[in-house]
mmCIF file of C-alpha atoms in Angstrom:
data_model
loop_
_atom_site.group_PDB
_atom_site.id
_atom_site.type_symbol
_atom_site.label_atom_id
_atom_site.label_comp_id
_atom_site.label_asym_id
_atom_site.label_seq_id
_atom_site.Cartn_x
_atom_site.Cartn_y
_atom_site.Cartn_z
ATOM 1 C CA UNK A 1 86.356 115.408 89.058
ATOM 2 C CA UNK A 2 84.670 117.988 86.839
ATOM 3 C CA UNK A 3 86.822 120.926 85.750
ATOM 4 C CA UNK A 4 86.041 124.439 84.505
ATOM 5 C CA UNK A 5 87.825 127.701 83.872
ATOM 6 C CA UNK A 6 85.806 129.816 86.315
ATOM 7 C CA UNK A 7 83.426 128.892 89.118
ATOM 8 C CA UNK A 8 80.938 131.437 90.476
ATOM 9 C CA UNK A 9 79.828 130.787 94.043
ATOM 10 C CA UNK A 10 76.611 132.658 94.777
ATOM 11 C CA UNK A 11 74.114 133.393 92.006
ATOM 12 C CA UNK A 12 72.247 136.412 93.244
ATOM 13 C CA UNK A 13 72.202 139.453 90.991
ATOM 14 C CA UNK A 14 75.995 139.952 91.111
ATOM 15 C CA UNK A 15 77.011 136.333 90.726
ATOM 16 C CA UNK A 16 74.298 135.729 88.151
ATOM 17 C CA UNK A 17 75.492 138.707 86.123
ATOM 18 C CA UNK A 18 79.093 137.502 86.370
ATOM 19 C CA UNK A 19 78.139 134.008 85.175
ATOM 20 C CA UNK A 20 76.161 135.508 82.291
ATOM 21 C CA UNK A 21 79.123 137.675 81.268
ATOM 22 C CA UNK A 22 81.480 134.702 81.377
ATOM 23 C CA UNK A 23 79.195 132.463 79.319
ATOM 24 C CA UNK A 24 78.556 135.255 76.800
ATOM 25 C CA UNK A 25 82.340 135.511 76.376
ATOM 26 C CA UNK A 26 82.632 131.780 75.697
ATOM 27 C CA UNK A 27 84.311 130.976 79.021
ATOM 28 C CA UNK A 28 83.813 127.489 80.458
ATOM 29 C CA UNK A 29 82.091 128.577 83.691
ATOM 30 C CA UNK A 30 79.872 126.971 86.310
ATOM 31 C CA UNK A 31 77.656 128.592 88.923
ATOM 32 C CA UNK A 32 76.884 127.222 92.381
ATOM 33 C CA UNK A 33 73.995 128.227 94.621
ATOM 34 C CA UNK A 34 71.552 126.211 96.742
ATOM 35 C CA UNK A 35 69.148 129.163 96.846
ATOM 36 C CA UNK A 36 66.732 128.969 93.934
ATOM 37 C CA UNK A 37 65.493 131.990 92.001
ATOM 38 C CA UNK A 38 62.262 133.034 93.681
ATOM 39 C CA UNK A 39 63.451 132.109 97.167
ATOM 40 C CA UNK A 40 62.637 134.428 100.074
ATOM 41 C CA UNK A 41 66.306 134.458 101.148
ATOM 42 C CA UNK A 42 69.433 136.025 99.719
ATOM 43 C CA UNK A 43 70.343 139.651 99.090
ATOM 44 C CA UNK A 44 68.626 139.600 95.694
ATOM 45 C CA UNK A 45 65.285 138.138 96.769
ATOM 46 C CA UNK A 46 61.992 139.965 96.323
ATOM 47 C CA UNK A 47 60.237 141.558 93.409
ATOM 48 C CA UNK A 48 61.980 144.906 92.985
ATOM 49 C CA UNK A 49 64.856 147.282 93.651
ATOM 50 C CA UNK A 50 65.413 150.935 92.739
ATOM 51 C CA UNK A 51 67.485 151.863 89.696
ATOM 52 C CA UNK A 52 68.968 155.371 89.876
ATOM 53 C CA UNK A 53 71.166 157.016 87.301
ATOM 54 C CA UNK A 54 72.235 159.807 89.680
ATOM 55 C CA UNK A 55 73.611 158.490 92.946
ATOM 56 C CA UNK A 56 74.159 160.586 96.034
ATOM 57 C CA UNK A 57 76.571 157.979 97.450
ATOM 58 C CA UNK A 58 79.356 158.602 94.920
ATOM 59 C CA UNK A 59 79.597 160.855 91.867
ATOM 60 C CA UNK A 60 81.652 158.151 90.123
ATOM 61 C CA UNK A 61 78.553 155.966 89.979
ATOM 62 C CA UNK A 62 76.861 157.820 87.124
ATOM 63 C CA UNK A 63 78.993 156.070 84.512
ATOM 64 C CA UNK A 64 78.510 152.772 86.366
ATOM 65 C CA UNK A 65 74.745 153.343 86.285
ATOM 66 C CA UNK A 66 74.855 154.077 82.552
ATOM 67 C CA UNK A 67 76.838 150.893 81.895
ATOM 68 C CA UNK A 68 74.429 148.868 84.010
ATOM 69 C CA UNK A 69 71.402 150.452 82.337
ATOM 70 C CA UNK A 70 72.673 149.345 78.934
ATOM 71 C CA UNK A 71 72.980 145.813 80.294
ATOM 72 C CA UNK A 72 69.454 145.824 81.685
ATOM 73 C CA UNK A 73 68.091 147.089 78.380
ATOM 74 C CA UNK A 74 69.919 144.306 76.494
ATOM 75 C CA UNK A 75 68.447 141.706 78.829
ATOM 76 C CA UNK A 76 65.002 143.229 78.379
ATOM 77 C CA UNK A 77 65.310 143.216 74.586
ATOM 78 C CA UNK A 78 66.708 139.696 74.432
ATOM 79 C CA UNK A 79 64.057 138.225 76.733
ATOM 80 C CA UNK A 80 61.013 140.235 75.704
ATOM 81 C CA UNK A 81 60.197 140.649 79.408
ATOM 82 C CA UNK A 82 60.001 143.846 81.428
ATOM 83 C CA UNK A 83 63.197 144.372 83.414
ATOM 84 C CA UNK A 84 62.946 148.135 83.998
ATOM 85 C CA UNK A 85 59.855 150.298 84.398
ATOM 86 C CA UNK A 86 60.897 153.927 83.978
ATOM 87 C CA UNK A 87 59.663 155.992 86.907
ATOM 88 C CA UNK A 88 60.518 159.510 88.114
ATOM 89 C CA UNK A 89 62.411 159.741 91.388
ATOM 90 C CA UNK A 90 61.755 162.310 94.104
ATOM 91 C CA UNK A 91 64.492 162.866 96.680
ATOM 92 C CA UNK A 92 63.793 165.269 99.504
ATOM 93 C CA UNK A 93 65.218 166.261 102.856
ATOM 94 C CA UNK A 94 65.488 168.894 105.513
ATOM 95 C CA UNK A 95 67.160 172.187 104.495
ATOM 96 C CA UNK A 96 70.790 171.542 103.625
ATOM 97 C CA UNK A 97 70.297 167.794 103.094
ATOM 98 C CA UNK A 98 73.616 166.354 101.903
ATOM 99 C CA UNK A 99 71.755 163.524 100.167
ATOM 100 C CA UNK A 100 69.669 165.896 98.055
ATOM 101 C CA UNK A 101 72.654 168.138 97.300
ATOM 102 C CA UNK A 102 74.779 165.196 96.131
ATOM 103 C CA UNK A 103 72.052 163.785 93.893
ATOM 104 C CA UNK A 104 71.470 167.231 92.417
ATOM 105 C CA UNK A 105 75.205 167.730 91.796
ATOM 106 C CA UNK A 106 75.504 164.327 90.095
ATOM 107 C CA UNK A 107 72.787 165.294 87.626
ATOM 108 C CA UNK A 108 74.170 168.768 86.932
ATOM 109 C CA UNK A 109 77.656 167.289 86.352
ATOM 110 C CA UNK A 110 76.298 165.478 83.278
ATOM 111 C CA UNK A 111 74.969 168.706 81.798
ATOM 112 C CA UNK A 112 71.386 168.063 82.858
ATOM 113 C CA UNK A 113 69.105 170.941 83.837
ATOM 114 C CA UNK A 114 69.011 171.655 87.559
ATOM 115 C CA UNK A 115 66.477 169.154 88.985
ATOM 116 C CA UNK A 116 65.740 171.225 92.104
ATOM 117 C CA UNK A 117 62.072 172.132 92.651
ATOM 118 C CA UNK A 118 60.194 173.642 95.541
ATOM 119 C CA UNK A 119 58.265 171.440 97.910
ATOM 120 C CA UNK A 120 55.079 173.169 96.800
ATOM 121 C CA UNK A 121 55.705 172.240 93.163
ATOM 122 C CA UNK A 122 56.482 168.630 94.128
ATOM 123 C CA UNK A 123 53.348 168.350 96.251
ATOM 124 C CA UNK A 124 51.197 169.639 93.401
ATOM 125 C CA UNK A 125 52.819 167.328 90.835
ATOM 126 C CA UNK A 126 52.488 164.319 93.129
ATOM 127 C CA UNK A 127 49.444 164.918 95.348
ATOM 128 C CA UNK A 128 50.165 161.914 97.583
ATOM 129 C CA UNK A 129 52.983 164.005 99.160
ATOM 130 C CA UNK A 130 52.858 166.680 101.822
ATOM 131 C CA UNK A 131 56.466 167.822 102.026
ATOM 132 C CA UNK A 132 57.295 170.759 104.346
ATOM 133 C CA UNK A 133 57.638 174.084 102.561
ATOM 134 C CA UNK A 134 61.306 174.541 103.494
ATOM 135 C CA UNK A 135 62.546 171.103 102.430
ATOM 136 C CA UNK A 136 65.080 170.638 99.633
ATOM 137 C CA UNK A 137 63.639 168.598 96.768
ATOM 138 C CA UNK A 138 64.897 167.200 93.472
ATOM 139 C CA UNK A 139 62.691 165.425 90.946
ATOM 140 C CA UNK A 140 64.346 163.798 87.971
ATOM 141 C CA UNK A 141 64.137 161.008 85.457
ATOM 142 C CA UNK A 142 66.853 158.411 84.996
ATOM 143 C CA UNK A 143 65.214 156.143 87.560
ATOM 144 C CA UNK A 144 63.249 152.930 87.224
ATOM 145 C CA UNK A 145 61.721 150.032 89.072
ATOM 146 C CA UNK A 146 64.141 147.121 88.600
ATOM 147 C CA UNK A 147 62.137 143.895 88.499
ATOM 148 C CA UNK A 148 64.591 141.687 90.357
ATOM 149 C CA UNK A 149 62.410 138.567 90.547
ATOM 150 C CA UNK A 150 62.140 138.613 86.756
ATOM 151 C CA UNK A 151 65.877 139.196 86.388
ATOM 152 C CA UNK A 152 66.776 136.314 88.685
ATOM 153 C CA UNK A 153 64.624 133.892 86.705
ATOM 154 C CA UNK A 154 66.025 135.118 83.391
ATOM 155 C CA UNK A 155 69.636 134.784 84.560
ATOM 156 C CA UNK A 156 69.094 131.240 85.804
ATOM 157 C CA UNK A 157 67.267 130.276 82.609
ATOM 158 C CA UNK A 158 70.053 131.651 80.420
ATOM 159 C CA UNK A 159 72.682 129.678 82.371
ATOM 160 C CA UNK A 160 70.581 126.472 82.212
ATOM 161 C CA UNK A 161 72.834 123.421 82.670
ATOM 162 C CA UNK A 162 75.756 125.537 83.919
ATOM 163 C CA UNK A 163 74.157 125.924 87.360
ATOM 164 C CA UNK A 164 74.810 123.476 90.203
ATOM 165 C CA UNK A 165 71.911 124.017 92.666
ATOM 166 C CA UNK A 166 73.832 122.821 95.720
ATOM 167 C CA UNK A 167 75.724 124.305 98.628
ATOM 168 C CA UNK A 168 79.438 124.444 97.794
ATOM 169 C CA UNK A 169 82.589 124.749 99.877
ATOM 170 C CA UNK A 170 85.916 125.806 98.392
ATOM 171 C CA UNK A 171 89.622 125.347 99.049
ATOM 172 C CA UNK A 172 92.177 127.613 97.349
ATOM 173 C CA UNK A 173 95.306 126.094 95.786
ATOM 174 C CA UNK A 174 98.262 127.660 94.038
ATOM 175 C CA UNK A 175 96.943 126.558 90.649
ATOM 176 C CA UNK A 176 93.192 126.940 91.179
ATOM 177 C CA UNK A 177 90.290 126.315 93.519
ATOM 178 C CA UNK A 178 88.748 122.989 94.482
ATOM 179 C CA UNK A 179 85.009 123.009 95.094
ATOM 180 C CA UNK A 180 82.963 120.357 96.825
ATOM 181 C CA UNK A 181 79.201 119.935 96.899
ATOM 182 C CA UNK A 182 77.242 117.190 98.623
ATOM 183 C CA UNK A 183 77.345 115.091 95.481
ATOM 184 C CA UNK A 184 80.422 116.007 93.426
ATOM 185 C CA UNK A 185 83.905 117.523 93.342
ATOM 186 C CA UNK A 186 85.038 120.247 90.958
ATOM 187 C CA UNK A 187 88.234 122.104 90.141
ATOM 188 C CA UNK A 188 88.269 125.631 88.712
ATOM 189 C CA UNK A 189 91.179 127.703 87.495
ATOM 190 C CA UNK A 190 89.602 130.662 89.304
ATOM 191 C CA UNK A 191 86.554 131.254 91.476
ATOM 192 C CA UNK A 192 84.350 134.312 91.994
ATOM 193 C CA UNK A 193 82.845 134.618 95.472
ATOM 194 C CA UNK A 194 79.574 136.566 95.260
ATOM 195 C CA UNK A 195 78.145 135.239 98.505
ATOM 196 C CA UNK A 196 76.252 138.258 99.805
ATOM 197 C CA UNK A 197 75.855 138.155 103.596
ATOM 198 C CA UNK A 198 77.706 134.815 103.738
ATOM 199 C CA UNK A 199 80.973 136.297 102.405
ATOM 200 C CA UNK A 200 82.466 137.183 105.831
ATOM 201 C CA UNK A 201 81.855 133.595 106.923
ATOM 202 C CA UNK A 202 83.679 132.269 103.845
ATOM 203 C CA UNK A 203 86.587 134.713 104.289
ATOM 204 C CA UNK A 204 86.882 135.518 108.010
ATOM 205 C CA UNK A 205 89.587 138.112 107.275
ATOM 206 C CA UNK A 206 86.756 140.304 105.949
ATOM 207 C CA UNK A 207 84.905 140.128 109.254
ATOM 208 C CA UNK A 208 86.249 143.495 110.398
ATOM 209 C CA UNK A 209 85.339 145.181 107.111
ATOM 210 C CA UNK A 210 81.828 143.815 106.543
ATOM 211 C CA UNK A 211 78.759 143.671 108.721
ATOM 212 C CA UNK A 212 75.269 142.421 107.982
ATOM 213 C CA UNK A 213 72.207 144.312 109.165
ATOM 214 C CA UNK A 214 68.525 143.419 109.377
ATOM 215 C CA UNK A 215 66.277 145.736 107.341
ATOM 216 C CA UNK A 216 62.511 145.704 107.840
ATOM 217 C CA UNK A 217 60.338 146.206 104.737
ATOM 218 C CA UNK A 218 56.606 146.835 104.651
ATOM 219 C CA UNK A 219 53.771 147.247 102.173
ATOM 220 C CA UNK A 220 51.100 149.767 103.168
ATOM 221 C CA UNK A 221 47.505 149.959 101.970
ATOM 222 C CA UNK A 222 47.396 153.536 100.636
ATOM 223 C CA UNK A 223 44.916 156.046 101.951
ATOM 224 C CA UNK A 224 44.510 157.525 98.461
ATOM 225 C CA UNK A 225 45.034 154.616 96.053
ATOM 226 C CA UNK A 226 44.596 156.654 92.884
ATOM 227 C CA UNK A 227 47.538 158.946 93.819
ATOM 228 C CA UNK A 228 50.140 156.210 94.296
ATOM 229 C CA UNK A 229 49.827 154.108 91.169
ATOM 230 C CA UNK A 230 52.741 153.730 88.778
ATOM 231 C CA UNK A 231 52.743 156.672 86.392
ATOM 232 C CA UNK A 232 51.293 159.092 88.948
ATOM 233 C CA UNK A 233 53.631 158.467 91.850
ATOM 234 C CA UNK A 234 57.452 158.486 91.887
ATOM 235 C CA UNK A 235 60.033 156.340 93.549
ATOM 236 C CA UNK A 236 61.004 158.359 96.613
ATOM 237 C CA UNK A 237 63.868 158.733 99.076
ATOM 238 C CA UNK A 238 63.263 160.987 102.065
ATOM 239 C CA UNK A 239 66.094 162.223 104.286
ATOM 240 C CA UNK A 240 64.451 163.006 107.630
ATOM 241 C CA UNK A 241 67.704 163.549 109.504
ATOM 242 C CA UNK A 242 70.730 161.563 110.741
ATOM 243 C CA UNK A 243 70.134 157.815 110.432
ATOM 244 C CA UNK A 244 66.549 158.378 109.350
ATOM 245 C CA UNK A 245 66.100 157.821 105.616
ATOM 246 C CA UNK A 246 62.977 156.234 104.125
ATOM 247 C CA UNK A 247 62.507 155.001 100.567
ATOM 248 C CA UNK A 248 59.549 153.627 98.668
ATOM 249 C CA UNK A 249 57.901 152.563 95.419
ATOM 250 C CA UNK A 250 54.639 153.190 93.606
ATOM 251 C CA UNK A 251 51.924 150.580 94.052
ATOM 252 C CA UNK A 252 52.853 148.849 90.803
ATOM 253 C CA UNK A 253 51.882 145.336 91.941
ATOM 254 C CA UNK A 254 48.479 146.129 93.483
ATOM 255 C CA UNK A 255 50.127 145.043 96.724
ATOM 256 C CA UNK A 256 50.370 148.437 98.400
ATOM 257 C CA UNK A 257 53.175 150.973 98.635
ATOM 258 C CA UNK A 258 56.490 149.301 99.470
ATOM 259 C CA UNK A 259 58.498 151.395 101.933
ATOM 260 C CA UNK A 260 61.484 150.757 104.191
ATOM 261 C CA UNK A 261 64.281 152.465 106.098
ATOM 262 C CA UNK A 262 67.599 152.911 104.302
ATOM 263 C CA UNK A 263 69.527 153.519 107.511
ATOM 264 C CA UNK A 264 71.082 150.409 109.001
ATOM 265 C CA UNK A 265 69.163 148.104 111.294
ATOM 266 C CA UNK A 266 70.641 145.811 113.971
ATOM 267 C CA UNK A 267 73.673 143.681 113.129
ATOM 268 C CA UNK A 268 72.712 140.035 112.517
ATOM 269 C CA UNK A 269 74.154 136.838 111.070
ATOM 270 C CA UNK A 270 73.793 135.743 107.439
ATOM 271 C CA UNK A 271 71.185 133.124 108.326
ATOM 272 C CA UNK A 272 69.029 135.419 110.475
ATOM 273 C CA UNK A 273 66.094 135.862 108.094
ATOM 274 C CA UNK A 274 63.396 135.490 110.721
ATOM 275 C CA UNK A 275 61.160 136.543 112.234
ATOM 276 C CA UNK A 276 59.273 138.635 109.715
ATOM 277 C CA UNK A 277 59.368 142.406 110.139
ATOM 278 C CA UNK A 278 57.395 143.355 113.233
ATOM 279 C CA UNK A 279 54.845 146.095 113.761
ATOM 280 C CA UNK A 280 57.359 147.822 116.045
ATOM 281 C CA UNK A 281 60.028 147.822 113.331
ATOM 282 C CA UNK A 282 57.614 149.174 110.715
ATOM 283 C CA UNK A 283 55.903 151.739 112.920
ATOM 284 C CA UNK A 284 58.488 154.498 112.182
ATOM 285 C CA UNK A 285 57.987 153.918 108.447
ATOM 286 C CA UNK A 286 54.218 154.217 108.799
ATOM 287 C CA UNK A 287 54.718 157.422 110.783
ATOM 288 C CA UNK A 288 57.011 158.851 108.101
ATOM 289 C CA UNK A 289 54.451 158.097 105.407
ATOM 290 C CA UNK A 290 51.656 159.646 107.481
ATOM 291 C CA UNK A 291 53.677 162.830 107.942
ATOM 292 C CA UNK A 292 55.207 163.222 104.474
ATOM 293 C CA UNK A 293 53.301 160.980 102.048
ATOM 294 C CA UNK A 294 49.793 160.750 103.493
ATOM 295 C CA UNK A 295 48.356 159.410 100.247
ATOM 296 C CA UNK A 296 50.543 156.328 100.711
ATOM 297 C CA UNK A 297 49.916 155.864 104.436
ATOM 298 C CA UNK A 298 47.698 153.115 105.755
ATOM 299 C CA UNK A 299 47.629 149.706 107.416
ATOM 300 C CA UNK A 300 50.488 147.229 106.897
ATOM 301 C CA UNK A 301 49.346 144.586 104.418
ATOM 302 C CA UNK A 302 52.582 142.677 103.861
ATOM 303 C CA UNK A 303 56.086 142.577 105.279
ATOM 304 C CA UNK A 304 59.555 141.201 104.614
ATOM 305 C CA UNK A 305 63.155 141.329 105.831
ATOM 306 C CA UNK A 306 66.216 142.206 103.771
ATOM 307 C CA UNK A 307 69.836 141.864 104.843
ATOM 308 C CA UNK A 308 72.257 144.647 103.937
ATOM 309 C CA UNK A 309 75.947 143.738 103.653
ATOM 310 C CA UNK A 310 77.830 146.906 104.583
ATOM 311 C CA UNK A 311 81.491 147.846 104.123
ATOM 312 C CA UNK A 312 83.417 149.739 106.782
ATOM 313 C CA UNK A 313 85.038 153.109 105.976
ATOM 314 C CA UNK A 314 88.433 152.801 104.280
ATOM 315 C CA UNK A 315 91.612 154.327 105.695
ATOM 316 C CA UNK A 316 94.267 154.240 102.935
ATOM 317 C CA UNK A 317 92.014 155.700 100.236
ATOM 318 C CA UNK A 318 89.502 157.240 102.637
ATOM 319 C CA UNK A 319 85.806 156.815 102.088
ATOM 320 C CA UNK A 320 82.745 156.876 104.313
ATOM 321 C CA UNK A 321 81.916 153.214 103.851
ATOM 322 C CA UNK A 322 79.155 151.739 101.686
ATOM 323 C CA UNK A 323 81.568 151.339 98.775
ATOM 324 C CA UNK A 324 81.787 147.935 97.117
ATOM 325 C CA UNK A 325 84.620 145.416 97.203
ATOM 326 C CA UNK A 326 85.364 144.107 93.698
ATOM 327 C CA UNK A 327 88.875 142.705 93.590
ATOM 328 C CA UNK A 328 91.176 139.712 93.497
ATOM 329 C CA UNK A 329 91.831 138.084 96.849
ATOM 330 C CA UNK A 330 95.549 138.320 97.766
ATOM 331 C CA UNK A 331 97.838 135.412 96.876
ATOM 332 C CA UNK A 332 95.044 133.273 95.496
ATOM 333 C CA UNK A 333 92.905 132.640 92.454
ATOM 334 C CA UNK A 334 89.807 133.982 94.166
ATOM 335 C CA UNK A 335 87.846 137.079 93.146
ATOM 336 C CA UNK A 336 85.656 138.665 95.813
ATOM 337 C CA UNK A 337 82.511 140.723 95.428
ATOM 338 C CA UNK A 338 80.680 142.435 98.241
ATOM 339 C CA UNK A 339 78.198 144.647 96.509
ATOM 340 C CA UNK A 340 76.588 146.375 99.481
ATOM 341 C CA UNK A 341 73.075 145.090 99.046
ATOM 342 C CA UNK A 342 71.640 148.352 100.324
ATOM 343 C CA UNK A 343 72.186 150.065 96.981
ATOM 344 C CA UNK A 344 74.211 147.769 94.746
ATOM 345 C CA UNK A 345 71.487 145.809 92.969
ATOM 346 C CA UNK A 346 71.027 148.347 90.196
ATOM 347 C CA UNK A 347 74.660 147.970 89.103
ATOM 348 C CA UNK A 348 74.632 144.192 88.600
ATOM 349 C CA UNK A 349 75.371 144.034 84.824
ATOM 350 C CA UNK A 350 78.324 146.416 85.225
ATOM 351 C CA UNK A 351 79.669 144.639 88.296
ATOM 352 C CA UNK A 352 79.225 141.256 86.607
ATOM 353 C CA UNK A 353 81.390 142.428 83.716
ATOM 354 C CA UNK A 354 84.093 143.563 86.145
ATOM 355 C CA UNK A 355 84.078 140.246 87.963
ATOM 356 C CA UNK A 356 84.308 138.340 84.693
ATOM 357 C CA UNK A 357 87.264 140.443 83.554
ATOM 358 C CA UNK A 358 89.055 140.005 86.884
ATOM 359 C CA UNK A 359 88.730 136.257 86.391
ATOM 360 C CA UNK A 360 89.907 136.163 82.767
ATOM 361 C CA UNK A 361 92.161 139.178 82.092
ATOM 362 C CA UNK A 362 95.305 139.318 84.281
ATOM 363 C CA UNK A 363 95.956 142.938 83.283
ATOM 364 C CA UNK A 364 92.545 144.192 84.364
ATOM 365 C CA UNK A 365 91.929 146.054 87.621
ATOM 366 C CA UNK A 366 88.635 147.375 88.927
ATOM 367 C CA UNK A 367 88.399 151.027 89.887
ATOM 368 C CA UNK A 368 90.625 152.023 92.857
ATOM 369 C CA UNK A 369 87.632 152.860 95.039
ATOM 370 C CA UNK A 370 86.505 149.217 94.740
ATOM 371 C CA UNK A 371 89.884 147.650 95.558
ATOM 372 C CA UNK A 372 90.867 145.970 98.816
ATOM 373 C CA UNK A 373 94.051 148.054 98.899
ATOM 374 C CA UNK A 374 92.052 151.019 100.122
ATOM 375 C CA UNK A 375 92.213 149.295 103.519
ATOM 376 C CA UNK A 376 95.511 149.179 105.417
ATOM 377 C CA UNK A 377 94.827 145.518 106.227
ATOM 378 C CA UNK A 378 95.317 144.747 102.516
ATOM 379 C CA UNK A 379 97.738 147.487 101.467
#
């Protein structure tokens, strides 16, 4: 039986970052994941995610973003490969949009100039857009395209022989965690579970707090290609009303403009990756582009499905949901991570450091708004 100090089950962005942090600290750690980097499954699959410094979800995230950004820059410098491509971000919504107001407030709280602009100014600066005159708009830096496919390959390469590319089951014990793959048995003093949409299956007690939703993603052949290239076109998030938020990227891959809904799709299981996004699912996104970003609108040229893992609202330390779970599992040597794949990817280096510390430093606690104790079930 092979032994290690810490096992990491699930090597997407969060688990991969945790394994990297452990190995950098000289910890004897192993990672387990049957899903290879470059696969079309898993919460971290695909070529890109949005990095935002100023987050409308939670004002506490600015410092988390800054910590993560430093980690991405270190990885970029160490590897010599592009991890972040700095890109302006445009966030816009109907008058009184809470999303726009929260993003604006997060920037101002750091001492930044007010990022609010008129729709007319935004439309002139980025001619692919046709935002209504009365919409609230912020345009700011501090954003980037996060090249997740590159990151996944770099993380796996750095871990090298510390990765077991097999499906693993685990059994907690008072003195550690036993882990079994199809070919071998292991024993770890502690184990980090970064299993993405499979986490509720591994820990059924989380079933009431986590749900997994199907998110359709499309790439659109732009009507005005010269207006949507990287450098002339921002990352965008458009708040069209309740449960109707659309986000997108510049055409930085010569693949079209990637756009998708940020509101939750239907609840599915962790293995429900098919079928591919349908025309019916993508039609509202095409309509939103036609109305608000006509330079980016056009035929669907590619499509994908993502799964969001979503947390329920908390009741002891109230929140609206969509917060992460980063904590020790009660009465065990397990550490759990549910990083809300809808907007957690950008934080991976910072979350990986927290997971590593939870596994190695008994005195360490993650921030209260990440802890299980915010739910009465775990209080």
